Amino acid sequence: MQPEKFYYDNKIVRNFGIATIIWGIVGMTVGLLIAIQLYHPAANMDSQYTTFGRIRPLHTNAVIFAFVGNCIFMGVYYSLQRLLKARMFSDVLSNIHFWGWQLIIVLAAITLPLGYTSSHEYAELEWPIDILITVIWVIFGVNMFGTIIKRRERHLYVAIWFYIATFVTIAVLHIVNSIEIPVSLTKSYMVYAGVQDALVQWWYGHNAVAFFLTTPYLGMMYYFLPKMANRPIYSYKLSILHFWALIFIYIWAGPHHLLYSTLPGWAQSLGVAFSIMLIAPSWGGMINGLLTLRGAWDKVRDDVILKFMVVGLTAYGMATFEGPMLSLKQVNGFAHFTDWIIAHVHVGAMGWNGFLTFAILYWIIPRIYKTELFSKKLASIHFWIGTLGILFYVIPIYWAGFTQSLMLKEFTPEGLLKYPNFLETTLRILPMYVMRSIGGTLYLGGVILMAYNLFKTMAQGSLVANEAAQAMPLEPFIKPEHEHSWHRVLERKPIQFMILALLVILIGSFIELMPTLTIKSNIPTIASVKPYTPLELQGRDLYIREGCLACHSQTVRPFRSETERYGEYSKAGEFVYDHPFLWGSKRIGPDLAREGGKYPNAWHYNHLMDPRLMSPGSIMPNYDWFLTQKLDTSLTAKKISVMRTIGVPYPAGYEKIANRDLDIQAKGIADDLAKNHIKVSSDKEVIAIIAYLQRLGTDIKADKSASNNQ
Amino acid sequence: MYSQFLDHLTGGQGYLISSLGIFFVFFIVVTVLLLRLKKTHVNYMSDMPLEDDNTSNPFKPLQS
C-alpha cells in the first residue's frame, strides 16, 4: 500500500489566530473601560451605549466567546488535522464556520450595547443570534466529525476526546438554556421562571466554564504541551481517568452558584458534594501537565512558551482548588456576591485561558509562517508584564472582596449593623478598584506587545497555506481475536464515543434539573404573589435592558446581616412570574429584592437622574436617558400574550386593555412626582422603572396572613 | 443499620444517595478500563502528538 499525499489547511488556523488576537484586545479593552467606570462612573462617556450594565456582558462575551472561542478553533483545527493525519473535512465548512463565528461576535458587539439581552449571564444574546450560534456550532461539529471519519489514524488521541465532549456538551447547554419565546426580533422571554430559570442558567453558566473554558483547553494542553516540551504526556492512563472523571463530575456542580438561595436544599448539597470531588480530576489534569515537564525544567528557564504554560497550569490548579473551597457553604456565604469571585474567575481567565492562548499563538504562528518568532525578548517582556498584571489585578480585588464582606457582616455590640449604609463599604474598596485597573492595563499592554510581535513574525515569513504531509491510508480493520481493552475499542469508534460522552453528561443533568423543573412541591407558591402590572413589566424590561443585575442582586439570603440590611429573606414562591429570574451574581450596589416602598417615587427619580444627589459618592452612573426617552408601549399586548403562554395567569383578553392600565398607573406615579415638584410626563421610561422598583419584594408584605400552600 | 438509614430518607435525599451510587459505579468501570489497557497501546497513544516531528522544537523553522 502506498502512502497518500495530502495537505494540512493552515490558512484557517491563521485566520482563527488573527481573530483571537484582535478580539482579545477588544474584549480586554472593554474590560478595562468597565473597571475604570467602577471608580469613575463618568468614564461611560455619558452614553447609555457604553454604560457598565450594558457593556459588562460585552466584556464577558468578548473574552469568552471571541478571544477564547477563536483560540479553541485555532487549536482544534491545527491539532485535529495532525492527530488524524487528514485535512479538515471541508474547506467550505471551515470558512463558513470562521466567518459565521465572526458574524456572531459582531452582532453581539452591536446588540449588547443597544440593550438587547436575555439577561442570562454568558448567554445574553437574543434569540435570532442564539439560532445562528446553533447553526454555526453544528457546522463546526460536522466539519470535525467529517475529518474524524476520513482520518488516517485509527485511534483517537485524548485531545480529540476533549474536543468531542466540548462539542456535544456545549450543544446541549446552549439549547436548553436558550428556550425562550420571542416577543419581537430583539426581545424574548425565557420559558423558565424564578428558581427553575436560576437552576437552568447556573447549570449552563457553570458548565460553560467547564466545557468552553476548560475541556477544549485541556485537549489543547494534551496536544501542544508534549510538542512544546518534546516529550510525551506524563501518564496517558491518568489522562483517560482525567477525561471521564472531569466530564462526569463537572456537570453536577452548577448549584454551587445558588447556595443559600431558594433552590431546594438537596440540590444545593448535591452541587457542593460534586464540587468538592472536582478537585481530584482537575488536579489530576494539572499534575499530568506539569509532570510532562519532568526532566525538562531546565528548558522552562529559557523557553518563554513553556513559561506561559507553567504559569497557566499553575493558575488552573489554583482556580480549581479555590472553586471547590468557594462551594463550601460557609465559605460561599462569605464570598458570594463579592469581588472574591471576580478575583477567582480572573485567575482562571487571565492565567489559565490567557496564558495558554499566548503560548499556543507563539508556538503556532512561526511554524505556519515558516519562520522564527520576530522577537523572543518581546515575548519574554510579555510574559513578565502579563504575570505582574495578573497579580496586580487579583490581589487588590481579593482584598476588596474580603474587606467588603467583613464590613457588610459586622455588627456593633448593641446588635446593630456597623455599616448600615452599603455605600460606605463600596467607598472603602475604591482604591483596590484603581489598583485592579492598573493590573488590567499591564495585562492588556502585554497582549498588545504580543500582537505587534506576531504580526511582525507574519510579515517576515510567508504563510504555508497548504502544508504537505503524507500518511498510509487506513487499512480495513481486522478485529484481534482477543480484544483486551474496551477503551481501546472506544478510541477507534468516534460516534459511539460521542454518544457515551453525551450519556455521561446527561446523567448528572437529568438528576439535577428534572426534580426542580417537574415537581411542583419543590417551589411552594405564595397566594399573595401576583403577576406584574403592564407598567411594571415594561419597567422590568428596562431593568433587563440596562443590565441592572450586573450590580444589584435580587435575592436576600437567610443571614442576619442580610435580613437586617434588606428585609425578609427571599422565598421561592416570590419568583414564580419572573421570566427570566434576575437574582444577579454580584453586589456592586445593594440588593434590591425588597426595594419596593423603601423610598418615595421622588427619591428614585432624583437617584436615577444623578445617584450622587441622593447618595454622595455613589459609583452608580446617571440614568438621565430614562428621564427623556419615551416608553415604547407598542409591544405591551404581545408581551402579555407571550407571558400567558408561559404560564403567567393574566386573564384572557387582558392584552387588549393592558396599555389602558399602564397609562392609569403611569399617571398616578407622574402625579405623585408632581406633588414633589418634579414635572415629568407619564409616558417617560423613568415612570416604568420606578413602578417596577416600587413593586420589588412587596407582594409578601401585601398580605401578611398569606401563607405557604404547604 | 443501612435499612434503617434508607427508610428514613426524606425528599431529595434519595437523589443524593442515588448520585453517590452512580458516581461509585462509574469510577469502578473507568478503573477497570484503565487496568485492562496494554502497555504497548498506552505508549503508542502517548507518542501520537510527537509524530509530525518537524515541528517539535520551539522557535525552529519548518523543514520543507
Short mmCIF file of C-alpha atoms in Angstrom, two decimals, chain A residues 42-425:
data_model
loop_
_atom_site.label_atom_id
_atom_site.label_comp_id
_atom_site.label_asym_id
_atom_site.label_seq_id
_atom_site.Cartn_x
_atom_site.Cartn_y
_atom_site.Cartn_z
CA ALA A 42 -18.28 59.33 34.12
CA ALA A 43 -15.99 57.03 32.11
CA ASN A 44 -19.21 55.81 30.49
CA MET A 45 -18.79 58.98 28.40
CA ASP A 46 -22.37 59.91 29.34
CA SER A 47 -23.71 57.42 26.86
CA GLN A 48 -26.18 54.65 27.54
CA TYR A 49 -24.39 52.52 24.96
CA THR A 50 -21.13 52.46 26.92
CA THR A 51 -22.53 52.20 30.45
CA PHE A 52 -21.40 49.40 32.78
CA GLY A 53 -24.60 47.36 32.83
CA ARG A 54 -24.73 47.10 29.04
CA ILE A 55 -21.05 46.57 28.27
CA ARG A 56 -20.15 44.26 31.15
CA PRO A 57 -21.81 41.43 29.15
CA LEU A 58 -19.91 42.68 26.10
CA HIS A 59 -16.64 42.19 28.02
CA THR A 60 -17.55 38.69 29.24
CA ASN A 61 -18.90 37.60 25.84
CA ALA A 62 -15.91 39.03 24.01
CA VAL A 63 -13.27 37.34 26.15
CA ILE A 64 -15.16 34.03 26.46
CA PHE A 65 -16.63 33.51 23.00
CA ALA A 66 -14.46 35.78 20.85
CA PHE A 67 -10.98 35.58 22.40
CA VAL A 68 -11.12 32.09 23.93
CA GLY A 69 -13.58 30.80 21.30
CA ASN A 70 -11.37 31.71 18.36
CA CYS A 71 -8.34 30.26 20.16
CA ILE A 72 -10.20 26.99 20.66
CA PHE A 73 -10.95 26.77 16.94
CA MET A 74 -7.37 27.69 16.07
CA GLY A 75 -6.02 24.96 18.35
CA VAL A 76 -8.60 22.39 17.29
CA TYR A 77 -8.11 22.98 13.54
CA TYR A 78 -4.33 22.75 13.93
CA SER A 79 -4.16 19.69 16.18
CA LEU A 80 -7.13 17.74 14.82
CA GLN A 81 -5.69 17.61 11.29
CA ARG A 82 -2.31 16.42 12.53
CA LEU A 83 -3.62 13.89 15.05
CA LEU A 84 -5.91 12.38 12.44
CA LYS A 85 -3.41 12.74 9.57
CA ALA A 86 -6.08 14.34 7.40
CA ARG A 87 -7.05 17.75 6.05
CA MET A 88 -10.22 19.24 7.51
CA PHE A 89 -13.31 17.57 6.06
CA SER A 90 -14.45 20.61 4.04
CA ASP A 91 -12.77 23.95 3.33
CA VAL A 92 -16.20 25.44 2.66
CA LEU A 93 -17.45 24.40 6.12
CA SER A 94 -14.22 25.69 7.68
CA ASN A 95 -14.79 29.09 6.08
CA ILE A 96 -18.50 29.22 6.94
CA HIS A 97 -17.53 28.34 10.50
CA PHE A 98 -14.92 31.10 10.62
CA TRP A 99 -17.00 33.89 9.10
CA GLY A 100 -20.18 32.75 10.85
CA TRP A 101 -18.45 32.90 14.22
CA GLN A 102 -17.08 36.38 13.49
CA LEU A 103 -20.57 37.48 12.42
CA ILE A 104 -21.97 36.28 15.76
CA ILE A 105 -19.30 38.30 17.58
CA VAL A 106 -20.04 41.44 15.56
CA LEU A 107 -23.78 41.02 16.19
CA ALA A 108 -23.02 40.68 19.92
CA ALA A 109 -20.91 43.83 19.81
CA ILE A 110 -23.82 45.70 18.21
CA THR A 111 -26.79 44.29 20.13
CA LEU A 112 -25.42 44.23 23.69
CA PRO A 113 -24.66 47.99 23.85
CA LEU A 114 -28.14 48.58 22.37
CA GLY A 115 -29.57 46.71 25.37
CA TYR A 116 -30.88 43.66 23.51
CA THR A 117 -30.22 40.99 26.08
CA SER A 118 -31.86 37.89 27.53
CA SER A 119 -30.08 38.73 30.84
CA HIS A 120 -28.84 35.13 31.31
CA GLU A 121 -25.18 35.53 32.23
CA TYR A 122 -22.77 34.46 29.45
CA ALA A 123 -25.86 33.73 27.31
CA GLU A 124 -27.14 37.26 26.92
CA LEU A 125 -27.56 37.21 23.15
CA GLU A 126 -31.13 37.36 21.88
CA TRP A 127 -32.91 34.52 20.15
CA PRO A 128 -32.01 35.15 16.47
CA ILE A 129 -28.31 35.12 17.41
CA ASP A 130 -28.90 32.01 19.55
CA ILE A 131 -30.20 30.26 16.44
CA LEU A 132 -27.18 31.44 14.44
CA ILE A 133 -24.85 30.12 17.16
CA THR A 134 -26.60 26.74 16.95
CA VAL A 135 -26.20 26.59 13.15
CA ILE A 136 -22.52 27.55 13.24
CA TRP A 137 -21.83 25.14 16.09
CA VAL A 138 -23.42 22.30 14.12
CA ILE A 139 -21.26 23.24 11.10
CA PHE A 140 -18.20 23.04 13.34
CA GLY A 141 -19.37 19.63 14.56
CA VAL A 142 -19.99 18.31 11.03
CA ASN A 143 -16.56 19.53 9.95
CA MET A 144 -14.91 17.91 12.98
CA PHE A 145 -16.71 14.57 12.66
CA GLY A 146 -16.23 14.59 8.88
CA THR A 147 -12.50 14.89 9.48
CA ILE A 148 -12.61 12.16 12.10
CA ILE A 149 -14.41 9.84 9.70
CA LYS A 150 -11.92 10.35 6.85
CA ARG A 151 -8.91 10.03 9.18
CA ARG A 152 -5.72 8.07 8.50
CA GLU A 153 -5.08 7.25 12.16
CA ARG A 154 -7.34 4.61 13.64
CA HIS A 155 -7.15 5.65 17.29
CA LEU A 156 -8.31 8.98 18.65
CA TYR A 157 -5.80 10.72 20.90
CA VAL A 158 -7.03 12.09 24.25
CA ALA A 159 -7.09 15.69 22.94
CA ILE A 160 -9.80 14.70 20.47
CA TRP A 161 -11.97 13.18 23.21
CA PHE A 162 -11.92 16.56 24.93
CA TYR A 163 -12.93 18.24 21.66
CA ILE A 164 -15.81 15.78 21.17
CA ALA A 165 -17.04 16.30 24.75
CA THR A 166 -16.84 20.07 24.21
CA PHE A 167 -18.90 19.85 21.05
CA VAL A 168 -21.75 17.72 22.43
CA THR A 169 -21.99 19.36 25.83
CA ILE A 170 -21.96 22.95 24.60
CA ALA A 171 -24.69 22.00 22.13
CA VAL A 172 -26.88 20.59 24.94
CA LEU A 173 -26.18 23.52 27.29
CA HIS A 174 -26.82 26.18 24.67
CA ILE A 175 -30.11 24.72 23.51
CA VAL A 176 -31.59 24.03 26.96
CA ASN A 177 -30.56 27.47 28.27
CA SER A 178 -31.91 29.31 25.23
CA ILE A 179 -35.50 28.10 25.22
CA GLU A 180 -37.28 31.41 25.03
CA ILE A 181 -40.45 32.70 23.41
CA PRO A 182 -39.91 35.64 21.03
CA VAL A 183 -41.85 38.87 21.55
CA SER A 184 -40.10 40.65 18.69
CA LEU A 185 -36.90 40.22 16.73
CA THR A 186 -34.92 41.71 19.60
CA LYS A 187 -36.92 40.63 22.65
CA SER A 188 -37.91 37.29 24.16
CA TYR A 189 -38.90 35.76 27.48
CA MET A 190 -37.36 32.62 28.98
CA VAL A 191 -39.82 29.77 29.35
CA TYR A 192 -38.49 29.01 32.82
CA ALA A 193 -39.22 31.31 35.74
CA GLY A 194 -37.62 32.15 39.06
CA VAL A 195 -35.80 29.33 40.79
CA GLN A 196 -36.17 27.00 37.80
CA ASP A 197 -34.68 29.59 35.50
CA ALA A 198 -31.88 30.18 38.01
CA LEU A 199 -31.08 26.47 38.13
CA VAL A 200 -31.01 26.13 34.33
CA GLN A 201 -28.92 29.29 33.97
CA TRP A 202 -26.30 28.18 36.50
CA TRP A 203 -26.25 24.64 35.21
CA TYR A 204 -25.39 26.34 31.91
CA GLY A 205 -23.11 29.01 33.38
CA HIS A 206 -21.03 26.61 35.39
CA ASN A 207 -20.70 24.16 32.55
CA ALA A 208 -19.86 26.88 30.05
CA VAL A 209 -16.81 27.35 32.27
CA ALA A 210 -16.31 23.59 32.24
CA PHE A 211 -16.87 22.84 28.58
CA PHE A 212 -15.83 26.07 26.88
CA LEU A 213 -13.07 27.42 29.10
CA THR A 214 -11.74 24.10 30.38
CA THR A 215 -12.21 20.93 28.31
CA PRO A 216 -11.07 22.35 24.93
CA TYR A 217 -8.06 23.92 26.66
CA LEU A 218 -7.24 20.61 28.33
CA GLY A 219 -7.44 18.98 24.91
CA MET A 220 -5.04 21.59 23.55
CA MET A 221 -2.77 21.11 26.57
CA TYR A 222 -2.59 17.37 25.86
CA TYR A 223 -1.54 18.09 22.27
CA PHE A 224 0.60 21.22 22.47
CA LEU A 225 2.45 20.67 25.77
CA PRO A 226 4.10 17.40 24.62
CA LYS A 227 5.13 19.16 21.42
CA MET A 228 6.45 22.22 23.23
CA ALA A 229 8.40 20.08 25.71
CA ASN A 230 9.27 17.49 23.05
CA ARG A 231 8.24 14.57 25.24
CA PRO A 232 5.05 12.52 25.62
CA ILE A 233 2.43 13.30 28.21
CA TYR A 234 3.40 12.13 31.71
CA SER A 235 0.66 9.50 32.01
CA TYR A 236 -1.72 8.50 29.29
CA LYS A 237 -3.71 6.37 31.73
CA LEU A 238 -4.14 9.38 34.00
CA SER A 239 -5.43 11.34 31.00
CA ILE A 240 -8.17 8.73 30.47
CA LEU A 241 -9.18 8.91 34.13
CA HIS A 242 -8.93 12.71 33.98
CA PHE A 243 -11.22 12.88 30.96
CA TRP A 244 -14.03 10.64 32.16
CA ALA A 245 -13.95 11.88 35.74
CA LEU A 246 -13.92 15.52 34.68
CA ILE A 247 -16.83 15.38 32.26
CA PHE A 248 -18.84 13.18 34.62
CA ILE A 249 -18.40 15.29 37.74
CA TYR A 250 -18.38 18.82 36.31
CA ILE A 251 -21.95 18.67 35.05
CA TRP A 252 -23.38 18.23 38.58
CA ALA A 253 -21.68 21.18 40.23
CA GLY A 254 -23.79 24.10 38.91
CA PRO A 255 -25.98 24.61 42.01
CA HIS A 256 -22.98 25.86 43.99
CA HIS A 257 -23.75 29.21 42.31
CA LEU A 258 -27.09 29.25 44.15
CA LEU A 259 -26.15 28.39 47.73
CA TYR A 260 -28.41 29.91 50.39
CA SER A 261 -30.84 30.85 47.62
CA THR A 262 -34.35 29.44 47.35
CA LEU A 263 -33.13 26.42 45.38
CA PRO A 264 -34.20 23.17 47.13
CA GLY A 265 -31.66 22.23 49.79
CA TRP A 266 -30.88 18.79 48.38
CA ALA A 267 -29.88 20.31 45.03
CA GLN A 268 -27.56 22.73 46.81
CA SER A 269 -25.96 19.84 48.76
CA LEU A 270 -25.56 17.84 45.56
CA GLY A 271 -23.77 20.78 43.94
CA VAL A 272 -21.44 21.15 46.93
CA ALA A 273 -20.56 17.43 47.10
CA PHE A 274 -19.69 17.20 43.41
CA SER A 275 -17.76 20.47 43.54
CA ILE A 276 -15.50 19.05 46.23
CA MET A 277 -14.99 15.89 44.19
CA LEU A 278 -13.96 18.04 41.23
CA ILE A 279 -10.61 18.77 42.86
CA ALA A 280 -9.47 15.24 42.01
CA PRO A 281 -9.83 15.25 38.21
CA SER A 282 -8.85 18.92 37.93
CA TRP A 283 -5.65 18.42 39.83
CA GLY A 284 -5.08 15.12 38.03
CA GLY A 285 -5.03 17.10 34.78
CA MET A 286 -2.80 19.83 36.16
CA ILE A 287 -0.34 17.31 37.59
CA ASN A 288 -0.33 15.39 34.33
CA GLY A 289 0.58 18.61 32.55
CA LEU A 290 3.25 19.77 34.97
CA LEU A 291 4.87 16.32 35.25
CA THR A 292 5.15 16.19 31.47
CA LEU A 293 7.96 18.69 32.06
CA ARG A 294 9.85 16.26 34.33
CA GLY A 295 13.47 16.28 33.27
CA ALA A 296 12.82 19.34 31.13
CA TRP A 297 12.61 22.01 33.78
CA ASP A 298 15.90 23.49 32.54
CA LYS A 299 14.05 24.30 29.30
CA VAL A 300 11.48 26.31 31.23
CA ARG A 301 14.22 28.75 32.20
CA ASP A 302 14.97 29.61 28.58
CA ASP A 303 11.76 28.94 26.75
CA VAL A 304 9.12 31.64 27.15
CA ILE A 305 6.41 29.38 25.69
CA LEU A 306 6.96 26.83 28.45
CA LYS A 307 6.95 29.66 31.00
CA PHE A 308 3.49 30.67 29.81
CA MET A 309 2.37 27.02 30.03
CA VAL A 310 3.72 26.53 33.56
CA VAL A 311 2.08 29.70 34.91
CA GLY A 312 -1.12 28.83 33.02
CA LEU A 313 -1.24 25.33 34.52
CA THR A 314 -0.47 26.69 37.97
CA ALA A 315 -3.30 29.21 37.63
CA TYR A 316 -5.56 26.32 36.59
CA GLY A 317 -4.52 24.42 39.72
CA MET A 318 -5.17 27.43 41.94
CA ALA A 319 -8.54 28.23 40.41
CA THR A 320 -9.71 24.60 40.53
CA PHE A 321 -8.75 24.31 44.19
CA GLU A 322 -10.34 27.62 45.04
CA GLY A 323 -13.58 26.77 43.21
CA PRO A 324 -14.42 23.75 45.39
CA MET A 325 -13.44 25.72 48.51
CA LEU A 326 -15.79 28.53 47.45
CA SER A 327 -18.58 26.00 47.10
CA LEU A 328 -18.40 25.07 50.79
CA LYS A 329 -21.48 26.74 52.21
CA GLN A 330 -19.67 28.63 54.97
CA VAL A 331 -17.03 30.00 52.61
CA ASN A 332 -19.67 30.74 49.99
CA GLY A 333 -21.83 32.64 52.49
CA PHE A 334 -18.86 34.97 52.97
CA ALA A 335 -17.55 35.16 49.39
CA HIS A 336 -20.63 35.10 47.16
CA PHE A 337 -21.72 38.45 45.68
CA THR A 338 -18.27 39.96 46.48
CA ASP A 339 -15.14 40.73 44.48
CA TRP A 340 -13.58 37.49 45.72
CA ILE A 341 -15.49 35.77 42.90
CA ILE A 342 -14.23 38.30 40.36
CA ALA A 343 -10.67 37.57 41.50
CA HIS A 344 -11.31 33.81 41.29
CA VAL A 345 -12.58 33.92 37.71
CA HIS A 346 -9.74 36.19 36.61
CA VAL A 347 -7.11 33.77 37.95
CA GLY A 348 -8.74 31.25 35.64
CA ALA A 349 -9.39 33.55 32.68
CA MET A 350 -6.13 35.54 32.67
CA GLY A 351 -3.88 32.78 33.98
CA TRP A 352 -5.23 29.56 32.51
CA ASN A 353 -7.06 30.64 29.33
CA GLY A 354 -4.99 33.73 28.62
CA PHE A 355 -1.54 32.27 29.16
CA LEU A 356 -2.31 29.02 27.32
CA THR A 357 -3.67 31.08 24.43
CA PHE A 358 -0.49 33.17 24.31
CA ALA A 359 1.72 30.06 24.46
CA ILE A 360 -0.17 28.38 21.63
CA LEU A 361 -0.13 31.54 19.47
CA TYR A 362 3.63 31.99 19.99
CA TRP A 363 4.07 28.32 19.08
CA ILE A 364 1.80 28.07 16.03
CA ILE A 365 2.33 31.38 14.18
CA PRO A 366 6.10 30.99 13.46
CA ARG A 367 5.51 27.39 12.35
CA ILE A 368 2.77 28.06 9.86
CA TYR A 369 4.73 31.09 8.56
CA LYS A 370 7.91 29.03 8.20
CA THR A 371 9.96 31.46 10.18
CA GLU A 372 11.18 32.24 13.68
CA LEU A 373 9.45 34.44 16.20
CA PHE A 374 10.21 38.10 15.45
CA SER A 375 11.44 38.84 18.98
CA LYS A 376 11.95 36.41 21.84
CA LYS A 377 12.77 39.37 24.04
CA LEU A 378 9.38 40.99 23.47
CA ALA A 379 7.71 37.64 24.21
CA SER A 380 9.67 37.47 27.45
CA ILE A 381 8.59 41.02 28.38
CA HIS A 382 5.01 39.98 27.60
CA PHE A 383 5.36 37.04 29.97
CA TRP A 384 6.58 39.20 32.83
CA ILE A 385 4.13 42.09 32.47
CA GLY A 386 1.35 39.56 31.93
CA THR A 387 2.26 37.76 35.16
CA LEU A 388 2.59 41.04 37.05
CA GLY A 389 -0.69 42.18 35.50
CA ILE A 390 -2.46 39.11 36.90
CA LEU A 391 -1.01 39.72 40.36
CA PHE A 392 -1.84 43.44 40.31
CA TYR A 393 -5.34 42.55 39.19
CA VAL A 394 -6.23 39.73 41.56
CA ILE A 395 -4.52 40.68 44.83
CA PRO A 396 -6.31 44.06 45.28
CA ILE A 397 -9.59 42.55 44.22
CA TYR A 398 -9.27 39.63 46.66
CA TRP A 399 -8.58 42.23 49.32
CA ALA A 400 -11.61 44.23 48.20
CA GLY A 401 -13.81 41.14 48.49
CA PHE A 402 -12.61 40.25 51.99
CA THR A 403 -12.89 43.85 53.19
CA GLN A 404 -16.37 44.45 51.87
CA SER A 405 -17.79 41.14 53.09
CA LEU A 406 -16.34 41.66 56.58
CA MET A 407 -17.79 45.16 56.71
CA LEU A 408 -21.22 44.07 55.48
CA LYS A 409 -21.40 41.34 58.12
CA GLU A 410 -20.11 43.38 61.07
CA PHE A 411 -22.43 44.17 63.98
CA THR A 412 -21.96 46.61 66.85
CA PRO A 413 -22.02 45.24 70.43
CA GLU A 414 -25.61 46.50 70.59
CA GLY A 415 -26.55 44.16 67.75
CA LEU A 416 -26.92 46.74 65.02
CA LEU A 417 -25.22 46.72 61.62
CA LYS A 418 -21.94 48.58 61.99
CA TYR A 419 -22.10 49.81 58.37
CA PRO A 420 -25.82 50.12 57.63
CA ASN A 421 -25.12 52.17 54.51
CA PHE A 422 -23.92 49.85 51.72
CA LEU A 423 -22.14 52.74 50.04
CA GLU A 424 -19.76 53.08 52.99
CA THR A 425 -18.32 49.64 52.20
#
